[in-house]
């Protein structure tokens, strides 16, 4: 059976290297659009790839709103021509001024900041007043992940207070719920629905008093199908467009296929039943700790030792040990931090590398 990740001409390819498979990505885009019902409902995250070329590919399908984790990612999406961009990370320190200056430099793009703390709302308000700019802002909601966001019980009070501040315009809510990733879709869907009802009640109370709260952006890859069925909110998958082994194995209802792999080479047979590749942890995400990726065709290979430039595996059947020099393809368990390890991505289609994409926002600053 042909390995769908295999590249025909590898002689000049330096390993390890990251490869995206464009035909697989486009297949995933089609599945996500089917779930969302319309490209206008999608507000995908770009942190999984940080690539302007990937943004432009999604824009071909009518997707023109994007979510980002850094000011650099926000600038990249604006450079690509995005209509609306959320910096989905609480604005603190110099990032407040950076986002305001970025928004002023790209007036054709509407930028949204997020905050979950009143003192930070006040600081942002002061900066916007000083800069003569009104910044659209979303309140970041803790959907149970306990990473960022105001707790649901305090959401309405914070929203009402922040809505009175000058220089900012509260537009709605940012509701990321990466904690809802139960393998059983029915369980996950119920967990999401319970939280959605609580959020919807708060938004309704605010609107009833004439306080705008119309923009709600929710979900990540595990939960966006749940929000799609329960609400009319914007949906924010990210990883699903490229996907990785982690979601592919743990979320069977998300039918997107892993569309990225790392080409690595066997460099040594240091002991019986053991082979070593050049895919150290400088070339693949360091999480999860044990199974950071799977070798296509040798998925049962057991990791032995993983260091900066080496990754050794054990196979009980010695006849299956690949020879020194052979190219292998590893599907990473977590694609987002893996992409950030590479300055560029080889893009393949039909078994051949057809183009190279820059990881545009790999660094945390481009211009602003």
C-alpha atoms as one frame of an Amber mdcrd trajectory, in Angstrom:
protein
   0.000   0.000   0.000   1.411   3.391  -1.022   2.433   5.759   1.755   0.369
   8.924   1.067   3.044  11.068   2.738   5.957   9.780   0.681   7.794  12.268
  -1.520   9.213  10.937  -4.781  12.333  13.080  -5.004  14.140  13.480  -1.703
  17.814  13.502  -2.692  18.232  17.245  -2.172  15.829  17.627   0.758  17.574
  18.351   4.047  16.145  16.472   7.009  14.370  16.927   9.246  11.911  19.111
   7.336   8.229  19.927   7.659   5.903  19.064   4.784   2.293  20.162   4.278
   0.160  18.207   1.796  -2.003  20.672  -0.100  -4.503  18.155  -1.467  -5.119
  16.859   2.070  -5.470  20.399   3.446  -8.049  21.250   0.801  -9.949  18.070
   1.644  -9.997  19.145   5.299 -11.194  22.634   4.363 -14.138  21.072   2.531
 -15.121  19.033   5.585 -14.895  22.047   7.897 -17.008  24.150   5.543 -19.619
  21.399   5.485 -19.816  21.442   9.289 -19.903  25.243   9.501 -22.445  25.609
   6.703 -20.768  28.715   5.288 -17.290  30.268   5.109 -18.815  33.434   6.565
 -19.355  31.630   9.871 -15.709  30.587  10.221 -13.165  32.586  12.215 -10.190
  30.176  12.195  -7.046  30.454  14.280  -3.725  30.840  12.451  -1.391  29.736
  15.262  -1.234  26.186  13.882   0.676  27.314  10.790   1.633  31.014  11.161
   1.831  31.168   7.362   0.519  33.916   5.112   0.282  31.397   2.264  -2.051
  29.235   4.338  -4.159  32.302   5.136  -4.397  33.073   1.424  -5.416  29.477
   0.681  -8.294  29.760   3.156  -9.294  33.087   1.657  -9.788  31.303  -1.676
 -12.766  29.605  -0.017 -14.330  32.870   1.158 -12.886  32.733   4.693 -11.855
  36.299   5.542 -11.872  36.453   9.346  -9.001  35.096  11.417  -7.949  34.636
  15.030  -4.353  35.123  16.152  -2.208  34.617  19.242   0.469  37.274  18.637
   0.739  40.760  17.189   2.965  39.291  14.466   0.215  36.854  13.457  -2.281
  39.719  13.441  -0.006  41.749  11.167   0.478  38.763   8.862  -3.266  38.264
   8.401  -3.752  41.965   7.711  -0.985  41.857   5.111  -2.844  38.957   3.480
  -5.972  41.115   3.194  -8.113  39.755   6.037 -11.264  41.737   6.797 -11.469
  41.063  10.554  -8.798  39.861  12.970  -8.975  38.952  16.659  -5.840  39.000
  18.779  -7.136  36.232  21.032  -4.699  36.780  23.873  -5.304  39.205  26.750
  -3.634  42.508  25.884  -0.942  43.423  28.399   2.175  45.590  28.440   3.506
  46.872  25.108   1.111  44.680  23.126  -1.631  47.238  23.775   0.216  49.998
  21.925   1.430  47.573  19.281  -2.098  46.471  18.401  -3.389  50.050  18.309
  -0.569  51.103  15.971  -1.173  48.033  13.809  -4.886  48.793  13.587  -4.161
  52.370  12.560  -1.692  51.172   9.893  -4.228  48.757   8.338  -7.555  50.623
   8.332  -9.035  48.155   5.837  -8.858  45.439   8.530 -10.942  45.544  11.700
  -8.901  44.376  14.689 -10.339  43.174  17.998  -8.451  42.918  21.263  -9.531
  40.713  24.165  -9.321  41.365  27.899 -10.556  39.641  31.066  -9.410  42.089
  33.761 -10.878  45.525  34.482  -7.514  47.123  35.265  -6.271  46.095  31.835
  -9.440  47.421  30.220  -8.684  50.738  31.899  -5.095  50.799  30.628  -6.212
  49.956  27.100  -8.852  52.685  27.319  -6.225  55.245  28.324  -3.900  54.241
  25.503  -6.655  54.388  22.898  -7.726  57.804  24.148  -4.150  59.044  23.913
  -3.763  57.593  20.405  -7.079  59.027  19.242  -8.359  55.580  18.314 -11.382
  53.483  19.276 -10.472  49.805  19.640 -13.123  47.084  19.296 -12.731  44.653
  22.196 -14.160  41.282  23.219 -14.388  40.044  26.784 -12.461  36.799  27.163
 -14.650  34.182  28.886 -13.387  31.291  31.012 -15.373  28.363  29.607 -13.928
  25.990  32.198 -10.372  25.611  30.917  -9.009  27.895  33.665  -6.289  29.301
  31.417  -7.590  32.805  30.696 -10.945  34.534  30.800 -13.343  35.922  33.361
 -15.459  33.358  35.187 -19.043  33.115  33.992 -20.383  34.289  37.333 -18.430
  37.562  37.006 -18.846  38.042  33.249 -21.886  40.307  33.207 -20.566  42.691
  35.859 -17.192  43.044  34.111 -18.821  43.570  30.734 -21.124  46.292  32.060
 -18.261  48.154  33.768 -15.903  47.924  30.780 -18.603  49.034  28.358 -18.583
  52.468  30.029 -14.913  53.146  29.310 -13.942  55.614  26.579 -11.616  54.705
  23.711 -12.820  51.120  23.472 -15.972  49.588  22.045 -17.155  46.323  23.583
 -18.491  44.173  20.758 -19.036  40.764  22.337 -17.364  37.656  23.729 -14.430
  35.386  23.011 -15.230  31.866  24.237 -12.406  29.366  23.789 -13.031  25.970
  25.373 -10.064  23.703  24.743 -11.064  21.768  27.850 -14.020  20.209  26.005
 -12.213  17.403  24.194 -13.921  14.241  25.417 -13.504  11.431  22.896 -17.234
  10.687  23.105 -18.939  13.330  20.954 -22.247  13.046  22.823 -20.514  13.811
  26.142 -18.498  16.646  24.615 -21.559  18.098  22.927 -23.529  18.135  26.198
 -20.655  19.826  28.053 -20.443  22.508  25.372 -24.217  23.023  25.268 -24.375
  23.582  29.033 -21.785  26.366  28.891 -23.262  27.867  25.731 -26.616  28.309
  27.428 -24.973  30.195  30.302 -23.080  32.481  27.923 -26.188  33.094  25.822
 -28.142  34.124  28.927 -25.538  36.744  29.846 -25.457  38.113  26.305 -29.255
  38.318  26.288 -29.310  40.247  29.600 -26.819  42.763  28.247 -28.662  43.279
  24.977 -31.949  43.692  26.839 -30.406  46.722  28.555 -29.167  48.161  25.281
 -25.540  47.079  25.764 -24.141  45.665  22.486 -23.019  42.044  22.754 -23.672
  40.621  19.315 -20.286  39.176  18.343 -19.541  35.779  19.922 -16.625  33.698
  18.674 -16.436  30.222  20.159 -14.658  26.929  20.061 -11.514  25.266  18.826
 -11.088  22.113  16.783 -12.693  19.711  19.328 -15.714  21.866  20.126 -16.538
  23.802  16.962 -18.884  21.055  15.651 -20.759  21.271  18.963 -21.132  25.044
  18.814 -22.164  24.708  15.166 -25.212  22.671  16.154 -26.108  24.527  19.339
 -25.655  28.195  18.359 -25.429  30.669  15.507 -22.079  31.980  16.815 -18.861
  32.264  14.846 -16.739  29.111  14.891 -13.015  29.082  15.479 -11.256  25.810
  14.571  -7.528  26.030  13.971  -5.649  22.749  13.999  -8.344  20.921  12.001
  -7.287  22.463   8.685  -3.895  20.751   8.935  -4.715  18.351  11.757  -2.294
  16.137  13.636  -2.038  12.670  15.117  -3.330  13.835  18.479  -6.735  14.976
  17.271  -6.914  12.294  14.591  -6.559   9.532  17.188  -8.544  11.095  20.026
 -11.417  12.773  18.148 -12.705  10.310  15.551 -15.790  12.434  14.822 -13.515
  15.205  13.482 -13.012  13.560  10.128 -10.098  15.752   9.049  -6.941  13.843
   8.152  -3.405  14.730   9.260  -2.103  16.890   6.404   1.434  17.436   7.668
   4.433  15.202   8.257   8.113  15.549   9.023  10.606  13.910   6.700  13.389
  12.347   8.740  16.210   9.920   7.947  17.549   6.885   9.743  21.080   7.742
  10.872  22.136   4.767  13.007  21.488   1.221  14.227  23.065   1.636  17.684
  21.837  -1.668  19.123  19.798  -4.698  18.207  16.167  -3.851  17.422  16.890
  -0.105  17.682  17.157   2.522  14.958  17.829   6.232  15.363  16.500   9.115
  13.257  17.651  12.720  12.921  14.324  14.020  14.287  15.389  15.387  17.657
  13.068  17.443  19.807  14.363  20.575  18.077  12.326  19.373  15.097   9.021
  18.240  16.617   6.781  19.540  19.392   7.904  18.412  22.823   4.356  17.537
  23.866   3.055  15.067  24.715   6.075  13.781  26.582   6.235  10.193  25.286
   4.576   9.812  21.885   5.429  13.057  20.116   4.708  11.576  16.704   4.070
   8.399  14.749   6.190   6.967  11.931   3.908   6.249   8.978   3.977   2.488
   8.364   5.830   1.867  11.625   3.279   3.261  14.041   4.110   0.527  16.561
   7.757   1.637  16.829   8.402   2.363  20.503  10.300   5.572  21.386  13.464
   4.769  23.340  15.304   8.046  23.772  14.605  11.526  22.440  17.285  14.199
  22.588  18.054  17.437  20.804  19.101  15.966  17.449  18.252  12.251  17.796
  15.154  10.105  18.216  15.696   6.391  18.747  12.981   3.723  18.361  12.672
   0.037  19.084  10.972  -2.601  16.922  10.687  -6.176  18.176  10.684  -7.554
  14.621  14.259  -6.922  13.518  13.337  -7.533   9.891  11.280  -4.338   9.909
  14.142  -2.090  11.027  14.592   0.489   8.241  18.110   0.759   6.770  20.450
   3.639   7.529  19.764   6.472   5.115  16.084   5.631   4.523  13.549   8.466
   4.586  10.704   8.110   7.054   7.635  10.302   7.561   6.489  11.217  11.052
   3.023  12.662  11.693   3.409  14.917  14.752   1.060  14.504  17.680   0.843
  18.295  18.040   1.246  20.308  14.837   0.971  23.873  16.228   4.305  24.100
  18.091   5.890  21.839  15.471   5.171  24.355  12.699   6.771  27.118  14.752
  10.078  25.201  14.816  10.623  25.633  11.068  11.333  28.820   9.056   9.641
  27.330   6.006   7.276  24.544   4.985   7.640  22.345   1.914   4.247  21.989
   0.242   3.580  18.766  -1.638   0.892  17.563  -3.983   0.754  14.303  -5.886
   3.918  13.057  -4.209   6.032  16.031  -5.307   7.145  19.218  -3.591   5.473
  21.983  -5.577   6.154  25.119  -3.519   7.637  26.493  -0.323   5.673  28.480
   2.258   7.350  30.783   4.743   6.336  30.495   8.375   5.676  34.223   8.222
   4.822  34.915  11.853   7.254  32.476  13.423   8.857  35.366  15.314   6.817
  37.557  17.643   7.467  40.750  15.709   7.283  41.597  12.007   6.971  45.393
  11.937   4.810  46.516  14.847
